[in-house]
Structures are given as C-alpha cells and as structure tokens.
Amino acid sequence: MEWLSAENLVAVATAILGIVASAVMVWYERRVPRRRRIGYRVQLDAPIGDDGRSGRPVNRRVGWFDTAAGMTDASMVLLRIENDGWEGIGREHYQNPGTHGMTVEFEGRTILGVSVTQPTATSHLVEHFTAERGFGYQGGTLHLPRVPLNRGAYFKLLVLLSGGGVNDGIELRCDLSDGEVHRNRSATPDEKAPLFSRAARLITITLTLCVVALAVIVVAQDDSPPPIGCEGGTLTLTGSTAFAPVLREVAEAYEEDCAADGPRIEVDAHGSTSGVRRLLTAGAEAGRGSPPLIALSDGPKPAGTPALRENRVAVSVFALVVHEGVDLRGLTTADVRRLYRGEIRNWKQLGGPDLPVTLVSRDANSGTRQVFQRRVLGRGEIANSSVDCVHKDDPTAPVARCELGSTEEVLKTVAAPPGAVGYSELNLAARAEGLRRLDLDGQPASLDAIESGTSAYPYQEIEYAYTYGRPARDSLASSFLTYLARGRGQDLIRTQGHVPCATPEGMRLCT
C-alpha cells in the first residue's frame, strides 16, 4: 500500500484534527470567552437542630450545640470558593460597588457566624478578611472581600445558620471583569471541578471515535488510482509571462502530488505570441501526435491555425500603471488612446504634474500588449523611440516609448523614471512598489467586482491553454490540463488573482 498517498494523508490528518478539536474544546470552555472563573461548591449543608420541616428530630445534641440559643433550627454549611479558570484574579477584577467583592445569599436562613479556612500554602488570604475590606454579614447575606486568587487557589467558609432548612438555595454573586461565576458539583469534599460538562464529554468522545474509525477504514482499504490521474514523462509550458507565476506554482504542486510517477514540468514563458509560434513549429516537426508542449496565451489564437486545440483556463485582469509621482487616480479610455497616439506629451495636459510622458510597453510577442490594444486602444501603439526608456532616440517622436520582454521588466521600469506609464497583469501590479494603478472610465481594476458581474472594466481577457491537436488521454499534457482546471489547480489560479473558468462565475465570464 502507498502509505503516503493523498487519501491516506487526508484521513490521518482528519483524525488528528478530531483529537485536537477535543483538546481545543477543553481550552475553549475554560478560557473563551470568559478567561477568569470563580467556582463555588457546597461541600456540606447539614442540620444541627431538628430541621422543623421534617416534623421529627433528625439528630441528637449534647454540650454547646444543645444549650446555645437559636440552635433548635440551626444548620451548618461548608462552602468552597475557588479560582478554576486559566488566569489569576486580582482585587482590581472585582467590579461590585462598595468595598466587598462577592456576596453569598442563603435563602430563608439567618447567618449566626462565619469561619474562614484555607490551605497552609494560601494562609496569607486570611489577611483580606477584615471588616474594613467588606467582610461581614447581615441576615442571610454574607459579604466577602476582594480576595486575590491565583489559578487553582481556594478558600472555605464554615457558616452557622438558623431558620429555613438544609438544601435551601445558596448562591454566590460577583461581577467579575472578563469573567464568570458558576456553581460546581462535587461528590466528595475536595474533588476537582470537572473540566467540561457531561454532554460535552460525550460529544467529544463520539467525535474522536468516529474520526479515528474513518482514518482506519481509509488507510486499510485497497489501493486505488490517484484521483487526479497522475502521469509520468516530461512537459513544457510556454507562452504568457503574465500567467507564468500561476504555471510555476501549479506545475510544482502537480509534481509534488504525483511524485510517485516522476513527472517533470518546465515553465519557459516568453510571451503569448512566441509561445503559440513555438507550439505550431513543434507540432509540424512532430508529424503525427501531439508534442509534450502547452502554450498559454492572453487571448484567442491567431486565425488560420485549426491544428491548435483551445482550453479556456481562467479570466485574467490587467491594469494600467503609472509612476507614483503621477498623482492621478484614473483616466478615461479616450485619454488613454490620446496618450498612446503621442498626443499627450506632458501629464499636466491631463490634470497631473508637470512631467514628460514616457510610454513603457511590451514587445510584439506579448499577449498583455495585444489585449491592451484590442480591449482598450482599439488599434496599435505608436513606433518605438527609446532603447533605455528614458531618452528619445528619434528626436521627431512626440514621446519616448520603449518595449520590454516581460511584465516584471515593465513594472520595474515604470517605477524608475518619473512620468512613466505602462500595463501589467493585475496581481503582479498589486505587489509592485513605486507605482500606482489607474481606474479606467471610473472602474477600478478589481477581480472581485468583475467576478460578481458588477464592473464593466474593459482591460480583461480569457487565458487560453493551447495544444497541438488532442493529446492522448494517458499523456502528461492531458493530465496536467485536467489538474489545472480542477481541484488544487483551480485553487491556485484563484490565489494568484485570476478567475478559474471552471467555477460558476468563471463559466459566465469565459463563455
């Protein structure tokens, strides 16, 4: 059995998650949302007198208990008050008005006397039980001072009462900052408070057993083919530099998930047009069959190439970017067309700073450039007039315009000379420094708005994956295309700032 298969790893991880959830439940009940907790337990509530409610004697007394006044209907209560939360409680955490911090109500009974006891390790707590700090009683109400309690610390109260009867209501009240007061049940005098309720314990045990059983069943089952249809061999991905970051991440994920089959995938992107030409050449040289090459293109293939088979992968969004010194929020499509016809030579003509315009463009192989010309300009750009993207090599040219071979180069260059403007894939532009993105016709370059159908932003295009003919079903190319469009590949496309065509929103945009 392949113990490190994707299914087995998911099952084991799910089992671990269930066990961790059990531990988290303990932490949650004790700490969230109230991190401080005061618990109290009635460890003894016994009659000393006759307990008149029963109508008959319930004990026999000699000595002081028999001769002292008021003992006929007396009772004795042993009350334990403890910090059973996860944080210490200081005097400042008590929010009750007055000097006292806590109040104990003995329903229907009158307090005759109180004695405070505590373990030797916390004997210093007795110093707080003074009248000046609010310690005292009146009727059936006992006031306790603002006693600081470290985690796990406790003290006990031995209370002598008259009137009423045993098991009448006893309630501790306290306004605790970021905390709560609750009553604990105790079967023995010094039993520790339960970590969580019986129902919570039952749910936790059931969840843990079910998840562990699931893990055992999945790990023990017979081998089955990987769900993604892994294939071995070699494959090259070429074409769009704007989509190259997605390809690299998806290729790495495929190699990791299908490591047992040993696939090797290389990403060699030099522009959409260059990639399509390379695929056409490889297909012609191969003669029969589909070569192990996939070309990614920002937009549809050229006319007259019936041998190329298209796969719609994603919707890519692009953005117009300017140097951060160009203080403009957006432009109209008409303004952008005037810029790229050379009619705007200085940004002040568009309400910007007094800076000369420098056009930083992609070379002729770029799909990003073709989308820009097709979706925004409606025509081609003016001639190239600068090699260094700073100085005009042709003094007759209206503005300096240069061409670069990749999106990364464009972004780096636009951030350098003041007054530069260029275009880029949106996700790469969003991470670049030293520049700003421009709205077009009042619409921002927003993936979410385009995906939800609330934006008419024009600079967007479908990303196509082309193969030469139809690859064999058991080929690495066919397997990778399936992986790219579904599951983990789909998630990685979305993470990189594109809309996968396989999602319901993407299907609408890719049609």
PDB file of N, CA and C in Angstrom, residues 340 358-366 369 373 380-391 393 400-407 409-410 413 421-423:
ATOM      1  N   TYR A 340      -1.394  57.025 -25.989  1.00  0.00           N
ATOM      2  CA  TYR A 340      -0.670  56.059 -26.799  1.00  0.00           C
ATOM      3  C   TYR A 340      -0.673  56.411 -28.291  1.00  0.00           C
ATOM      4  N   THR A 358       6.394  59.111 -20.531  1.00  0.00           N
ATOM      5  CA  THR A 358       7.228  58.035 -21.081  1.00  0.00           C
ATOM      6  C   THR A 358       6.380  56.780 -21.162  1.00  0.00           C
ATOM      7  N   LEU A 359       6.237  56.206 -22.360  1.00  0.00           N
ATOM      8  CA  LEU A 359       5.425  55.005 -22.562  1.00  0.00           C
ATOM      9  C   LEU A 359       6.317  53.766 -22.462  1.00  0.00           C
ATOM     10  N   VAL A 360       6.017  52.895 -21.488  1.00  0.00           N
ATOM     11  CA  VAL A 360       6.769  51.652 -21.307  1.00  0.00           C
ATOM     12  C   VAL A 360       5.864  50.508 -21.739  1.00  0.00           C
ATOM     13  N   SER A 361       6.191  49.876 -22.859  1.00  0.00           N
ATOM     14  CA  SER A 361       5.309  48.869 -23.452  1.00  0.00           C
ATOM     15  C   SER A 361       5.987  47.510 -23.496  1.00  0.00           C
ATOM     16  N   ARG A 362       5.192  46.475 -23.814  1.00  0.00           N
ATOM     17  CA  ARG A 362       5.713  45.141 -24.048  1.00  0.00           C
ATOM     18  C   ARG A 362       6.058  44.987 -25.528  1.00  0.00           C
ATOM     19  N   ASP A 363       6.874  43.965 -25.831  1.00  0.00           N
ATOM     20  CA  ASP A 363       7.252  43.725 -27.215  1.00  0.00           C
ATOM     21  C   ASP A 363       6.096  43.071 -27.975  1.00  0.00           C
ATOM     22  N   ALA A 364       6.315  42.832 -29.261  1.00  0.00           N
ATOM     23  CA  ALA A 364       5.236  42.356 -30.136  1.00  0.00           C
ATOM     24  C   ALA A 364       4.776  40.948 -29.791  1.00  0.00           C
ATOM     25  N   ASN A 365       5.574  40.171 -29.033  1.00  0.00           N
ATOM     26  CA  ASN A 365       5.189  38.808 -28.671  1.00  0.00           C
ATOM     27  C   ASN A 365       4.231  38.764 -27.480  1.00  0.00           C
ATOM     28  N   SER A 366       3.973  39.887 -26.885  1.00  0.00           N
ATOM     29  CA  SER A 366       3.224  39.921 -25.621  1.00  0.00           C
ATOM     30  C   SER A 366       1.717  39.823 -25.824  1.00  0.00           C
ATOM     31  N   ARG A 369       0.109  42.982 -24.218  1.00  0.00           N
ATOM     32  CA  ARG A 369       0.054  44.119 -25.136  1.00  0.00           C
ATOM     33  C   ARG A 369      -1.085  43.957 -26.134  1.00  0.00           C
ATOM     34  N   GLN A 373      -4.197  46.517 -26.658  1.00  0.00           N
ATOM     35  CA  GLN A 373      -4.528  47.144 -27.944  1.00  0.00           C
ATOM     36  C   GLN A 373      -5.940  46.780 -28.387  1.00  0.00           C
ATOM     37  N   GLY A 380      -3.136  49.745 -32.809  1.00  0.00           N
ATOM     38  CA  GLY A 380      -1.774  49.527 -32.349  1.00  0.00           C
ATOM     39  C   GLY A 380      -1.184  50.758 -31.684  1.00  0.00           C
ATOM     40  N   GLU A 381      -0.008  50.585 -31.080  1.00  0.00           N
ATOM     41  CA  GLU A 381       0.684  51.698 -30.436  1.00  0.00           C
ATOM     42  C   GLU A 381       1.600  52.389 -31.443  1.00  0.00           C
ATOM     43  N   ILE A 382       2.057  53.570 -31.075  1.00  0.00           N
ATOM     44  CA  ILE A 382       2.991  54.293 -31.941  1.00  0.00           C
ATOM     45  C   ILE A 382       4.334  53.584 -31.939  1.00  0.00           C
ATOM     46  N   ALA A 383       5.231  54.014 -32.820  1.00  0.00           N
ATOM     47  CA  ALA A 383       6.514  53.335 -33.007  1.00  0.00           C
ATOM     48  C   ALA A 383       7.411  53.477 -31.778  1.00  0.00           C
ATOM     49  N   ASN A 384       8.280  52.501 -31.631  1.00  0.00           N
ATOM     50  CA  ASN A 384       9.272  52.524 -30.567  1.00  0.00           C
ATOM     51  C   ASN A 384      10.280  53.637 -30.831  1.00  0.00           C
ATOM     52  N   SER A 385      10.617  54.431 -29.784  1.00  0.00           N
ATOM     53  CA  SER A 385      11.519  55.563 -29.993  1.00  0.00           C
ATOM     54  C   SER A 385      12.604  55.670 -28.930  1.00  0.00           C
ATOM     55  N   SER A 386      12.724  54.656 -28.050  1.00  0.00           N
ATOM     56  CA  SER A 386      13.725  54.737 -26.986  1.00  0.00           C
ATOM     57  C   SER A 386      14.229  53.343 -26.653  1.00  0.00           C
ATOM     58  N   VAL A 387      15.537  53.263 -26.436  1.00  0.00           N
ATOM     59  CA  VAL A 387      16.144  51.984 -26.038  1.00  0.00           C
ATOM     60  C   VAL A 387      16.210  51.874 -24.521  1.00  0.00           C
ATOM     61  N   ASP A 388      16.565  52.986 -23.859  1.00  0.00           N
ATOM     62  CA  ASP A 388      16.749  52.949 -22.401  1.00  0.00           C
ATOM     63  C   ASP A 388      15.506  53.364 -21.634  1.00  0.00           C
ATOM     64  N   CYS A 389      14.396  53.628 -22.307  1.00  0.00           N
ATOM     65  CA  CYS A 389      13.138  54.032 -21.663  1.00  0.00           C
ATOM     66  C   CYS A 389      13.265  55.364 -20.919  1.00  0.00           C
ATOM     67  N   VAL A 390      14.250  56.182 -21.323  1.00  0.00           N
ATOM     68  CA  VAL A 390      14.430  57.494 -20.706  1.00  0.00           C
ATOM     69  C   VAL A 390      14.572  58.562 -21.784  1.00  0.00           C
ATOM     70  N   HIS A 391      15.513  58.337 -22.697  1.00  0.00           N
ATOM     71  CA  HIS A 391      15.812  59.326 -23.738  1.00  0.00           C
ATOM     72  C   HIS A 391      15.192  58.916 -25.065  1.00  0.00           C
ATOM     73  N   ASP A 393      15.446  58.309 -28.825  1.00  0.00           N
ATOM     74  CA  ASP A 393      16.459  58.084 -29.859  1.00  0.00           C
ATOM     75  C   ASP A 393      16.056  58.786 -31.157  1.00  0.00           C
ATOM     76  N   ALA A 400       8.811  59.570 -25.599  1.00  0.00           N
ATOM     77  CA  ALA A 400       9.703  58.406 -25.519  1.00  0.00           C
ATOM     78  C   ALA A 400       8.856  57.161 -25.290  1.00  0.00           C
ATOM     79  N   ARG A 401       9.082  56.139 -26.131  1.00  0.00           N
ATOM     80  CA  ARG A 401       8.378  54.872 -25.967  1.00  0.00           C
ATOM     81  C   ARG A 401       9.371  53.735 -26.158  1.00  0.00           C
ATOM     82  N   CYS A 402       9.389  52.799 -25.174  1.00  0.00           N
ATOM     83  CA  CYS A 402      10.293  51.648 -25.260  1.00  0.00           C
ATOM     84  C   CYS A 402       9.491  50.362 -25.142  1.00  0.00           C
ATOM     85  N   GLU A 403      10.102  49.239 -25.525  1.00  0.00           N
ATOM     86  CA  GLU A 403       9.470  47.923 -25.459  1.00  0.00           C
ATOM     87  C   GLU A 403      10.346  46.982 -24.651  1.00  0.00           C
ATOM     88  N   LEU A 404       9.694  46.173 -23.780  1.00  0.00           N
ATOM     89  CA  LEU A 404      10.420  45.251 -22.903  1.00  0.00           C
ATOM     90  C   LEU A 404       9.840  43.848 -23.050  1.00  0.00           C
ATOM     91  N   GLY A 405      10.620  42.865 -22.617  1.00  0.00           N
ATOM     92  CA  GLY A 405      10.268  41.469 -22.898  1.00  0.00           C
ATOM     93  C   GLY A 405       9.433  40.761 -21.867  1.00  0.00           C
ATOM     94  N   SER A 406       9.167  41.354 -20.689  1.00  0.00           N
ATOM     95  CA  SER A 406       8.388  40.665 -19.669  1.00  0.00           C
ATOM     96  C   SER A 406       7.614  41.665 -18.821  1.00  0.00           C
ATOM     97  N   THR A 407       6.597  41.169 -18.153  1.00  0.00           N
ATOM     98  CA  THR A 407       5.795  42.009 -17.263  1.00  0.00           C
ATOM     99  C   THR A 407       6.625  42.552 -16.120  1.00  0.00           C
ATOM    100  N   GLU A 409       9.776  43.282 -16.071  1.00  0.00           N
ATOM    101  CA  GLU A 409      10.613  44.383 -16.541  1.00  0.00           C
ATOM    102  C   GLU A 409       9.808  45.667 -16.683  1.00  0.00           C
ATOM    103  N   VAL A 410       8.575  45.546 -17.154  1.00  0.00           N
ATOM    104  CA  VAL A 410       7.724  46.731 -17.317  1.00  0.00           C
ATOM    105  C   VAL A 410       7.472  47.396 -15.965  1.00  0.00           C
ATOM    106  N   THR A 413      10.549  49.113 -14.582  1.00  0.00           N
ATOM    107  CA  THR A 413      10.917  50.310 -15.334  1.00  0.00           C
ATOM    108  C   THR A 413       9.942  51.459 -15.068  1.00  0.00           C
ATOM    109  N   VAL A 421       4.506  55.370 -17.761  1.00  0.00           N
ATOM    110  CA  VAL A 421       3.232  54.679 -17.722  1.00  0.00           C
ATOM    111  C   VAL A 421       3.387  53.365 -18.481  1.00  0.00           C
ATOM    112  N   GLY A 422       2.721  52.316 -18.007  1.00  0.00           N
ATOM    113  CA  GLY A 422       2.794  51.010 -18.654  1.00  0.00           C
ATOM    114  C   GLY A 422       1.575  50.187 -18.295  1.00  0.00           C
ATOM    115  N   TYR A 423       1.622  48.861 -18.572  1.00  0.00           N
ATOM    116  CA  TYR A 423       0.497  47.987 -18.283  1.00  0.00           C
ATOM    117  C   TYR A 423       1.021  46.636 -17.827  1.00  0.00           C
TER     118      TYR A 423
END
